[in-house]
PDB file of C-alpha atoms in Angstrom:
ATOM      1  CA  MET A   1       6.452-150.211 119.767  1.00 93.00           C
ATOM      2  CA  CYS A   2       4.118-147.794 121.495  1.00 95.00           C
ATOM      3  CA  ALA A   3       6.058-144.836 120.095  1.00 96.00           C
ATOM      4  CA  THR A   4       5.574-146.130 116.564  1.00 94.00           C
ATOM      5  CA  GLY A   5       1.839-146.452 117.135  1.00 94.00           C
ATOM      6  CA  LEU A   6       1.810-150.236 116.710  1.00 94.00           C
ATOM      7  CA  LEU A   7       1.039-151.057 120.361  1.00 96.00           C
ATOM      8  CA  ARG A   8      -1.081-149.323 122.980  1.00 96.00           C
ATOM      9  CA  ARG A   9      -0.520-149.581 126.719  1.00 96.00           C
ATOM     10  CA  THR A  10      -3.605-150.368 128.776  1.00 96.00           C
ATOM     11  CA  GLU A  11      -4.505-148.996 132.193  1.00 95.00           C
ATOM     12  CA  ASP A  12      -3.534-152.263 133.905  1.00 96.00           C
ATOM     13  CA  GLY A  13      -0.011-152.093 132.434  1.00 94.00           C
ATOM     14  CA  GLY A  14      -0.595-154.564 129.615  1.00 96.00           C
ATOM     15  CA  TYR A  15      -0.234-154.021 125.892  1.00 97.00           C
ATOM     16  CA  VAL A  16      -2.610-154.492 122.965  1.00 97.00           C
ATOM     17  CA  ASN A  17      -2.368-153.951 119.248  1.00 96.00           C
ATOM     18  CA  SER A  18      -3.310-150.531 117.996  1.00 96.00           C
ATOM     19  CA  ALA A  19      -6.120-150.340 115.453  1.00 93.00           C
ATOM     20  CA  THR A  20      -3.513-149.855 112.708  1.00 90.00           C
ATOM     21  CA  ALA A  21      -1.487-152.905 113.721  1.00 93.00           C
ATOM     22  CA  GLN A  22      -4.606-155.008 114.098  1.00 92.00           C
ATOM     23  CA  ASP A  23      -5.869-154.020 110.660  1.00 87.00           C
ATOM     24  CA  LEU A  24      -2.632-154.209 108.678  1.00 87.00           C
ATOM     25  CA  LEU A  25      -0.278-156.614 110.484  1.00 90.00           C
ATOM     26  CA  ALA A  26      -2.075-159.016 112.805  1.00 91.00           C
ATOM     27  CA  SER A  27      -4.097-160.680 110.062  1.00 88.00           C
ATOM     28  CA  ASP A  28      -2.741-163.628 108.103  1.00 88.00           C
ATOM     29  CA  GLU A  29      -5.098-162.935 105.206  1.00 89.00           C
ATOM     30  CA  ALA A  30      -3.648-162.824 101.690  1.00 89.00           C
ATOM     31  CA  ASP A  31      -3.618-158.995 101.651  1.00 90.00           C
ATOM     32  CA  SER A  32      -1.859-158.559 105.017  1.00 92.00           C
ATOM     33  CA  TRP A  33       0.938-156.019 105.179  1.00 92.00           C
ATOM     34  CA  GLY A  34       2.711-158.625 107.291  1.00 93.00           C
ATOM     35  CA  HIS A  35       3.416-160.606 104.110  1.00 94.00           C
ATOM     36  CA  ILE A  36       4.626-157.462 102.355  1.00 93.00           C
ATOM     37  CA  LEU A  37       7.026-156.548 105.156  1.00 94.00           C
ATOM     38  CA  VAL A  38       8.486-160.058 105.316  1.00 95.00           C
ATOM     39  CA  GLY A  39       9.107-159.836 101.565  1.00 94.00           C
ATOM     40  CA  TRP A  40      10.821-156.501 101.979  1.00 93.00           C
ATOM     41  CA  LYS A  41      12.953-157.888 104.832  1.00 95.00           C
ATOM     42  CA  GLU A  42      13.998-161.024 102.977  1.00 94.00           C
ATOM     43  CA  VAL A  43      14.394-159.655  99.434  1.00 92.00           C
ATOM     44  CA  TYR A  44      14.323-155.851  99.091  1.00 88.00           C
ATOM     45  CA  TYR A  45      16.222-154.539 102.106  1.00 89.00           C
ATOM     46  CA  PRO A  46      19.358-156.692 101.678  1.00 89.00           C
ATOM     47  CA  ALA A  47      19.532-155.561  98.042  1.00 90.00           C
ATOM     48  CA  PHE A  48      19.371-151.858  98.848  1.00 89.00           C
ATOM     49  CA  ALA A  49      22.629-152.177 100.755  1.00 91.00           C
ATOM     50  CA  GLN A  50      24.109-152.483  97.245  1.00 91.00           C
ATOM     51  CA  LEU A  51      22.476-149.265  96.020  1.00 92.00           C
ATOM     52  CA  THR A  52      25.627-147.195  95.505  1.00 94.00           C
ATOM     53  CA  THR A  53      27.583-150.089  93.985  1.00 95.00           C
ATOM     54  CA  ALA A  54      24.769-150.958  91.586  1.00 94.00           C
ATOM     55  CA  LEU A  55      24.182-147.404  90.411  1.00 91.00           C
ATOM     56  CA  LYS A  56      27.909-146.868  89.809  1.00 94.00           C
ATOM     57  CA  ALA A  57      28.160-150.156  87.922  1.00 94.00           C
ATOM     58  CA  GLY A  58      24.990-149.518  85.955  1.00 92.00           C
ATOM     59  CA  THR A  59      23.709-153.047  86.556  1.00 93.00           C
ATOM     60  CA  ASN A  60      21.915-155.088  89.209  1.00 95.00           C
ATOM     61  CA  THR A  61      24.936-156.099  91.292  1.00 94.00           C
ATOM     62  CA  ALA A  62      22.695-157.125  94.213  1.00 94.00           C
ATOM     63  CA  LEU A  63      21.752-160.183  92.145  1.00 93.00           C
ATOM     64  CA  ASP A  64      25.089-161.708  93.211  1.00 91.00           C
ATOM     65  CA  ALA A  65      23.425-162.619  96.512  1.00 88.00           C
ATOM     66  CA  TYR A  66      21.403-165.202  94.596  1.00 87.00           C
ATOM     67  CA  PRO A  67      24.000-167.449  92.929  1.00 83.00           C
ATOM     68  CA  ARG A  68      22.571-169.505  90.055  1.00 83.00           C
ATOM     69  CA  THR A  69      21.877-168.884  86.395  1.00 86.00           C
ATOM     70  CA  GLY A  70      19.743-166.086  85.003  1.00 89.00           C
ATOM     71  CA  THR A  71      20.032-162.319  84.629  1.00 90.00           C
ATOM     72  CA  THR A  72      16.931-161.432  86.653  1.00 92.00           C
ATOM     73  CA  LEU A  73      15.828-161.994  90.233  1.00 94.00           C
ATOM     74  CA  TYR A  74      12.811-163.967  89.016  1.00 90.00           C
ATOM     75  CA  GLN A  75      14.956-166.468  87.139  1.00 90.00           C
ATOM     76  CA  ARG A  76      17.228-167.005  90.118  1.00 92.00           C
ATOM     77  CA  LEU A  77      14.408-167.292  92.643  1.00 92.00           C
ATOM     78  CA  ALA A  78      13.180-170.249  90.597  1.00 89.00           C
ATOM     79  CA  HIS A  79      16.106-172.165  92.158  1.00 90.00           C
ATOM     80  CA  GLN A  80      15.102-171.171  95.716  1.00 91.00           C
ATOM     81  CA  PRO A  81      11.473-172.317  96.150  1.00 90.00           C
ATOM     82  CA  GLN A  82      11.041-171.163  99.746  1.00 93.00           C
ATOM     83  CA  LEU A  83      12.299-167.639  99.095  1.00 93.00           C
ATOM     84  CA  GLU A  84      10.361-167.529  95.826  1.00 92.00           C
ATOM     85  CA  GLU A  85       7.189-168.310  97.774  1.00 92.00           C
ATOM     86  CA  VAL A  86       7.929-165.517 100.295  1.00 95.00           C
ATOM     87  CA  PHE A  87       8.513-163.100  97.427  1.00 94.00           C
ATOM     88  CA  HIS A  88       5.316-163.941  95.565  1.00 90.00           C
ATOM     89  CA  ARG A  89       3.243-163.945  98.762  1.00 92.00           C
ATOM     90  CA  ALA A  90       4.400-160.371  99.301  1.00 93.00           C
ATOM     91  CA  MET A  91       3.670-159.491  95.674  1.00 91.00           C
ATOM     92  CA  THR A  92       0.173-160.939  95.963  1.00 89.00           C
ATOM     93  CA  ALA A  93      -0.557-158.993  99.147  1.00 91.00           C
ATOM     94  CA  PHE A  94       0.419-155.692  97.549  1.00 88.00           C
ATOM     95  CA  THR A  95      -1.476-156.545  94.370  1.00 87.00           C
ATOM     96  CA  LEU A  96      -4.624-157.065  96.442  1.00 88.00           C
ATOM     97  CA  ARG A  97      -4.140-153.648  98.022  1.00 85.00           C
ATOM     98  CA  SER A  98      -4.424-151.959  94.626  1.00 83.00           C
ATOM     99  CA  LEU A  99      -6.629-154.399  92.724  1.00 91.00           C
ATOM    100  CA  ASP A 100     -10.222-153.441  93.502  1.00 91.00           C
ATOM    101  CA  ALA A 101     -10.153-150.338  91.324  1.00 91.00           C
ATOM    102  CA  LEU A 102      -8.898-152.358  88.349  1.00 94.00           C
ATOM    103  CA  VAL A 103     -11.401-155.198  88.763  1.00 95.00           C
ATOM    104  CA  ALA A 104     -14.270-152.694  88.860  1.00 93.00           C
ATOM    105  CA  ARG A 105     -13.403-151.180  85.466  1.00 94.00           C
ATOM    106  CA  PRO A 106     -16.260-151.586  82.951  1.00 94.00           C
ATOM    107  CA  GLU A 107     -13.834-152.440  80.120  1.00 94.00           C
ATOM    108  CA  PHE A 108     -13.521-156.011  81.438  1.00 96.00           C
ATOM    109  CA  ALA A 109     -17.260-156.670  81.231  1.00 94.00           C
ATOM    110  CA  SER A 110     -16.965-157.287  77.472  1.00 95.00           C
ATOM    111  CA  VAL A 111     -13.954-159.635  77.741  1.00 97.00           C
ATOM    112  CA  GLY A 112     -14.638-163.295  77.041  1.00 97.00           C
ATOM    113  CA  HIS A 113     -11.167-164.848  77.390  1.00 98.00           C
ATOM    114  CA  LEU A 114      -8.306-162.953  79.030  1.00 98.00           C
ATOM    115  CA  LEU A 115      -4.632-163.823  78.599  1.00 98.00           C
ATOM    116  CA  ASP A 116      -2.882-162.665  81.804  1.00 97.00           C
ATOM    117  CA  VAL A 117       0.781-162.343  80.782  1.00 98.00           C
ATOM    118  CA  GLY A 118       3.193-162.562  83.702  1.00 94.00           C
ATOM    119  CA  GLY A 119       0.137-163.163  85.866  1.00 92.00           C
ATOM    120  CA  ASP A 120       2.045-164.498  88.878  1.00 89.00           C
ATOM    121  CA  ASP A 121      -0.105-166.837  90.993  1.00 87.00           C
ATOM    122  CA  GLY A 122      -3.300-165.794  89.210  1.00 90.00           C
ATOM    123  CA  THR A 123      -4.591-163.417  91.891  1.00 90.00           C
ATOM    124  CA  THR A 124      -5.645-160.755  89.378  1.00 94.00           C
ATOM    125  CA  SER A 125      -7.343-163.254  87.062  1.00 94.00           C
ATOM    126  CA  PHE A 126      -9.213-164.894  89.933  1.00 92.00           C
ATOM    127  CA  ARG A 127     -10.577-161.549  91.100  1.00 93.00           C
ATOM    128  CA  LEU A 128     -11.581-160.538  87.576  1.00 95.00           C
ATOM    129  CA  ALA A 129     -13.355-163.869  87.073  1.00 94.00           C
ATOM    130  CA  GLU A 130     -15.224-163.419  90.359  1.00 92.00           C
ATOM    131  CA  ARG A 131     -16.391-159.942  89.337  1.00 94.00           C
ATOM    132  CA  HIS A 132     -17.249-160.805  85.722  1.00 94.00           C
ATOM    133  CA  PRO A 133     -19.074-164.182  85.479  1.00 92.00           C
ATOM    134  CA  GLU A 134     -18.641-164.454  81.698  1.00 93.00           C
ATOM    135  CA  LEU A 135     -14.855-164.000  81.815  1.00 96.00           C
ATOM    136  CA  THR A 136     -12.361-166.853  81.638  1.00 96.00           C
ATOM    137  CA  ALA A 137      -8.595-166.384  81.912  1.00 96.00           C
ATOM    138  CA  THR A 138      -5.296-168.039  81.056  1.00 95.00           C
ATOM    139  CA  VAL A 139      -2.366-167.152  83.332  1.00 95.00           C
ATOM    140  CA  PHE A 140       0.965-167.231  81.485  1.00 96.00           C
ATOM    141  CA  ASP A 141       4.036-167.239  83.745  1.00 93.00           C
ATOM    142  CA  LEU A 142       7.126-169.241  84.650  1.00 90.00           C
ATOM    143  CA  PRO A 143       6.548-172.878  85.695  1.00 89.00           C
ATOM    144  CA  THR A 144       7.906-172.298  89.207  1.00 85.00           C
ATOM    145  CA  VAL A 145       5.497-169.381  89.633  1.00 86.00           C
ATOM    146  CA  SER A 146       2.540-171.319  88.249  1.00 82.00           C
ATOM    147  CA  ARG A 147       2.999-173.955  90.965  1.00 79.00           C
ATOM    148  CA  LEU A 148       1.963-171.304  93.512  1.00 75.00           C
ATOM    149  CA  ALA A 149      -1.488-171.049  91.906  1.00 73.00           C
ATOM    150  CA  SER A 150      -2.780-174.168  93.598  1.00 61.00           C
ATOM    151  CA  ASP A 151      -6.467-173.195  93.540  1.00 61.00           C
ATOM    152  CA  HIS A 152      -6.931-172.667  89.802  1.00 61.00           C
ATOM    153  CA  THR A 153     -10.363-173.514  88.371  1.00 73.00           C
ATOM    154  CA  ASP A 154     -11.961-174.318  85.028  1.00 81.00           C
ATOM    155  CA  ARG A 155     -12.415-170.548  84.500  1.00 91.00           C
ATOM    156  CA  VAL A 156      -8.794-169.673  85.346  1.00 93.00           C
ATOM    157  CA  THR A 157      -6.254-172.007  83.780  1.00 92.00           C
ATOM    158  CA  LEU A 158      -2.465-172.016  83.825  1.00 92.00           C
ATOM    159  CA  HIS A 159      -0.058-171.911  80.894  1.00 93.00           C
ATOM    160  CA  PRO A 160       3.499-172.273  82.253  1.00 93.00           C
ATOM    161  CA  GLY A 161       6.225-170.867  80.041  1.00 94.00           C
ATOM    162  CA  ASP A 162       8.579-168.016  79.234  1.00 94.00           C
ATOM    163  CA  ILE A 163       6.800-164.889  78.000  1.00 96.00           C
ATOM    164  CA  PHE A 164       9.748-163.969  75.770  1.00 95.00           C
ATOM    165  CA  GLU A 165      10.837-167.347  74.459  1.00 95.00           C
ATOM    166  CA  ASP A 166       7.465-169.043  74.057  1.00 97.00           C
ATOM    167  CA  ALA A 167       4.557-168.089  71.816  1.00 96.00           C
ATOM    168  CA  PHE A 168       1.583-166.443  73.474  1.00 97.00           C
ATOM    169  CA  PRO A 169      -1.380-168.825  73.850  1.00 95.00           C
ATOM    170  CA  THR A 170      -4.078-168.164  71.266  1.00 92.00           C
ATOM    171  CA  GLY A 171      -7.831-167.911  71.706  1.00 95.00           C
ATOM    172  CA  ALA A 172      -7.976-164.837  73.946  1.00 98.00           C
ATOM    173  CA  ASP A 173      -9.820-161.670  72.980  1.00 98.00           C
ATOM    174  CA  ALA A 174      -7.868-159.541  75.483  1.00 98.00           C
ATOM    175  CA  VAL A 175      -4.328-159.475  76.873  1.00 98.00           C
ATOM    176  CA  LEU A 176      -3.463-158.114  80.316  1.00 98.00           C
ATOM    177  CA  PHE A 177      -0.004-156.950  81.407  1.00 98.00           C
ATOM    178  CA  SER A 178      -0.345-156.245  85.138  1.00 96.00           C
ATOM    179  CA  HIS A 179       2.771-155.277  87.106  1.00 94.00           C
ATOM    180  CA  VAL A 180       5.069-156.883  84.565  1.00 95.00           C
ATOM    181  CA  LEU A 181       6.176-154.514  81.776  1.00 97.00           C
ATOM    182  CA  GLU A 182       7.935-152.061  84.086  1.00 96.00           C
ATOM    183  CA  ILE A 183      10.550-154.708  84.795  1.00 94.00           C
ATOM    184  CA  PHE A 184      11.915-154.568  81.264  1.00 95.00           C
ATOM    185  CA  SER A 185      13.666-152.280  78.795  1.00 95.00           C
ATOM    186  CA  PRO A 186      11.778-150.313  76.111  1.00 97.00           C
ATOM    187  CA  GLU A 187      12.998-152.779  73.467  1.00 97.00           C
ATOM    188  CA  GLN A 188      11.686-155.756  75.437  1.00 97.00           C
ATOM    189  CA  ILE A 189       8.365-154.038  76.102  1.00 98.00           C
ATOM    190  CA  SER A 190       7.947-153.289  72.395  1.00 98.00           C
ATOM    191  CA  ARG A 191       8.576-156.955  71.644  1.00 98.00           C
ATOM    192  CA  LEU A 192       5.904-158.065  74.129  1.00 98.00           C
ATOM    193  CA  MET A 193       3.441-155.545  72.703  1.00 98.00           C
ATOM    194  CA  ARG A 194       3.954-156.994  69.221  1.00 97.00           C
ATOM    195  CA  LYS A 195       3.460-160.520  70.534  1.00 98.00           C
ATOM    196  CA  ALA A 196       0.202-159.414  72.139  1.00 98.00           C
ATOM    197  CA  TYR A 197      -0.925-157.818  68.885  1.00 97.00           C
ATOM    198  CA  ASP A 198      -0.165-160.984  66.919  1.00 97.00           C
ATOM    199  CA  ALA A 199      -2.025-163.188  69.439  1.00 97.00           C
ATOM    200  CA  LEU A 200      -5.214-161.116  69.412  1.00 97.00           C
ATOM    201  CA  PRO A 201      -8.075-161.274  66.897  1.00 97.00           C
ATOM    202  CA  PRO A 202      -9.285-158.090  65.160  1.00 96.00           C
ATOM    203  CA  GLY A 203     -11.024-155.938  67.753  1.00 96.00           C
ATOM    204  CA  GLY A 204      -9.084-157.546  70.623  1.00 97.00           C
ATOM    205  CA  LYS A 205      -7.905-155.342  73.467  1.00 98.00           C
ATOM    206  CA  VAL A 206      -4.713-155.014  75.451  1.00 98.00           C
ATOM    207  CA  PHE A 207      -4.652-153.743  79.036  1.00 98.00           C
ATOM    208  CA  VAL A 208      -1.510-152.373  80.708  1.00 98.00           C
ATOM    209  CA  TYR A 209      -1.881-151.895  84.475  1.00 97.00           C
ATOM    210  CA  GLY A 210       0.791-150.773  86.919  1.00 94.00           C
ATOM    211  CA  TYR A 211       2.751-147.890  88.341  1.00 94.00           C
ATOM    212  CA  ASN A 212       2.922-144.696  86.294  1.00 95.00           C
ATOM    213  CA  VAL A 213       5.495-142.053  87.118  1.00 94.00           C
ATOM    214  CA  SER A 214       4.443-138.546  86.093  1.00 93.00           C
ATOM    215  CA  ASP A 215       4.863-137.643  82.412  1.00 92.00           C
ATOM    216  CA  ASP A 216       7.915-135.480  83.191  1.00 94.00           C
ATOM    217  CA  GLU A 217       9.370-138.253  85.403  1.00 93.00           C
ATOM    218  CA  THR A 218       9.689-135.973  88.449  1.00 93.00           C
ATOM    219  CA  ASP A 219       6.808-137.127  90.664  1.00 92.00           C
ATOM    220  CA  GLY A 220       5.794-140.429  92.263  1.00 91.00           C
ATOM    221  CA  VAL A 221       7.536-141.703  95.392  1.00 93.00           C
ATOM    222  CA  PHE A 222       6.241-145.289  95.049  1.00 91.00           C
ATOM    223  CA  SER A 223       7.340-145.317  91.425  1.00 93.00           C
ATOM    224  CA  ALA A 224      10.775-143.967  92.312  1.00 92.00           C
ATOM    225  CA  ARG A 225      11.403-146.686  94.882  1.00 89.00           C
ATOM    226  CA  LEU A 226      10.238-149.303  92.408  1.00 91.00           C
ATOM    227  CA  GLY A 227      12.695-148.021  89.803  1.00 91.00           C
ATOM    228  CA  LEU A 228      15.572-148.408  92.244  1.00 92.00           C
ATOM    229  CA  TYR A 229      14.522-151.970  93.053  1.00 92.00           C
ATOM    230  CA  PHE A 230      14.485-152.900  89.357  1.00 94.00           C
ATOM    231  CA  ASN A 231      17.902-151.452  88.642  1.00 94.00           C
ATOM    232  CA  VAL A 232      19.644-152.584  91.826  1.00 95.00           C
ATOM    233  CA  LEU A 233      18.237-156.119  91.978  1.00 95.00           C
ATOM    234  CA  ALA A 234      15.340-157.298  89.820  1.00 94.00           C
ATOM    235  CA  SER A 235      16.520-156.866  86.242  1.00 94.00           C
ATOM    236  CA  GLY A 236      19.131-154.108  86.032  1.00 94.00           C
ATOM    237  CA  GLN A 237      16.761-152.038  83.887  1.00 93.00           C
ATOM    238  CA  GLY A 238      13.191-150.792  83.704  1.00 94.00           C
ATOM    239  CA  MET A 239      11.219-148.228  85.701  1.00 95.00           C
ATOM    240  CA  ALA A 240       7.674-147.140  86.462  1.00 95.00           C
ATOM    241  CA  TYR A 241       7.271-145.649  82.997  1.00 97.00           C
ATOM    242  CA  PRO A 242       5.010-142.668  82.230  1.00 97.00           C
ATOM    243  CA  ALA A 243       1.664-143.613  80.704  1.00 97.00           C
ATOM    244  CA  VAL A 244       2.613-141.780  77.516  1.00 97.00           C
ATOM    245  CA  ASP A 245       5.436-144.293  76.975  1.00 98.00           C
ATOM    246  CA  TYR A 246       2.982-147.189  77.049  1.00 98.00           C
ATOM    247  CA  GLU A 247       0.713-145.326  74.665  1.00 98.00           C
ATOM    248  CA  ASN A 248       3.614-144.888  72.233  1.00 98.00           C
ATOM    249  CA  TRP A 249       4.634-148.566  72.475  1.00 98.00           C
ATOM    250  CA  LEU A 250       1.062-149.654  71.821  1.00 98.00           C
ATOM    251  CA  THR A 251       0.875-147.366  68.796  1.00 97.00           C
ATOM    252  CA  GLY A 252       4.156-148.764  67.493  1.00 97.00           C
ATOM    253  CA  ALA A 253       2.824-152.325  67.795  1.00 97.00           C
ATOM    254  CA  GLY A 254      -0.234-151.437  65.705  1.00 97.00           C
ATOM    255  CA  PHE A 255      -2.898-150.792  68.352  1.00 98.00           C
ATOM    256  CA  ASP A 256      -5.248-147.822  68.109  1.00 96.00           C
ATOM    257  CA  ARG A 257      -8.108-146.257  70.140  1.00 96.00           C
ATOM    258  CA  ILE A 258      -5.566-145.944  72.941  1.00 98.00           C
ATOM    259  CA  THR A 259      -6.663-144.378  76.229  1.00 97.00           C
ATOM    260  CA  THR A 260      -5.221-144.098  79.739  1.00 97.00           C
ATOM    261  CA  VAL A 261      -7.194-143.996  82.973  1.00 96.00           C
ATOM    262  CA  ARG A 262      -5.252-142.380  85.817  1.00 92.00           C
ATOM    263  CA  GLY A 263      -5.797-141.928  89.536  1.00 88.00           C
ATOM    264  CA  PHE A 264      -5.724-145.524  90.753  1.00 91.00           C
ATOM    265  CA  PRO A 265      -4.282-146.251  94.235  1.00 89.00           C
ATOM    266  CA  TYR A 266      -0.510-146.198  94.727  1.00 91.00           C
ATOM    267  CA  GLU A 267       0.205-144.177  91.562  1.00 94.00           C
ATOM    268  CA  HIS A 268      -1.295-146.817  89.256  1.00 94.00           C
ATOM    269  CA  GLY A 269      -2.780-146.302  85.831  1.00 96.00           C
ATOM    270  CA  LEU A 270      -4.531-148.369  83.180  1.00 97.00           C
ATOM    271  CA  THR A 271      -3.689-147.971  79.497  1.00 98.00           C
ATOM    272  CA  VAL A 272      -5.972-149.679  76.959  1.00 98.00           C
ATOM    273  CA  GLY A 273      -5.464-150.268  73.232  1.00 98.00           C
ATOM    274  CA  GLU A 274      -7.461-152.069  70.565  1.00 97.00           C
ATOM    275  CA  LYS A 275      -6.323-154.099  67.558  1.00 97.00           C
ATOM    276  CA  HIS A 276      -7.589-152.897  64.193  1.00 87.00           C
ATOM    277  CA  SER A 277     -10.886-154.569  63.380  1.00 74.00           C
ATOM    278  CA  SER A 278     -10.183-154.639  59.646  1.00 62.00           C
TER     279      SER A 278
END
C-alpha cells in the first residue's frame, strides 16, 4: 500500500492515509472514487474477463453473468436491486467528477424546463437546478432507476418510463442527453434525436453531453475503455462517438444552429442544437 502511494509510514512505525487516498478514497461523499472503484470491481472487471470472447462473437457475451430478460445490462440490473444501486452509485460519483464544467455553461441560463432523458438518479438535474434558480427539470429514466432519486423536489420531478417505447414528456423547452446516447447504435440515436425534436417547441434546444473520441477515432483513452465496456457488457454496441457524429444526427433530425464545445474534463464535449423557430 505504501508502494502504491495510498499509505504513508510514520516515524513511530504506524500508517496513515496519503493525501491522495484521503482525498479520493477515504470519503463517503457522493463523488468519492471509493464508490467508483466498487462499481468497477462488482460490474466492470468481471465483464472484461470476457473481452476476447465478446469481441470474437461481436456481441456482449458478458451479459450472460446476469441471467434475466433484456438485451442490455441496464435492463437486467433492474432485476438485481442491490447491484443496480452499486452500479448507479458509481455512475453518480463519476458524473460528479465531470459535472461542474457542464453546470457552469451559460446556455442553461435561458432554459425554463429541462427534460433530462436517461437522467439516472437526477444528479445532473439537481446540480443544474441549484446553479440556475429559474430552471426546473423532469428526469426520464427506467422505474427501477427513478427509485434511487429519493430526494427529488418540486423543481426536479421524475417521469419513470422507457425512453424508446414511451413518448417523451411534453412541456420542456430543452432536452438533455447526458452520458446516455453513447450506449446505443447510430440508428437508435437518430430515433431519440427525432423524438427530442418532436417534443420540443420552436426555438427549443437539445444538449448532448458525454465522452467524445477524436474525430478520426484514434485518440482518447477514457473513450476507448468506455467503448469496450459497451460492446463487451452494456449493450453490445455503441462507443464514445466523435462530436461530428452527433452534429450529423442532430442535423438529420431537423435541428440547426449546431455547435460543439470541447475540452471538458475526461474527454467530454457538449453539442447543442436548436429547433427551427418557424
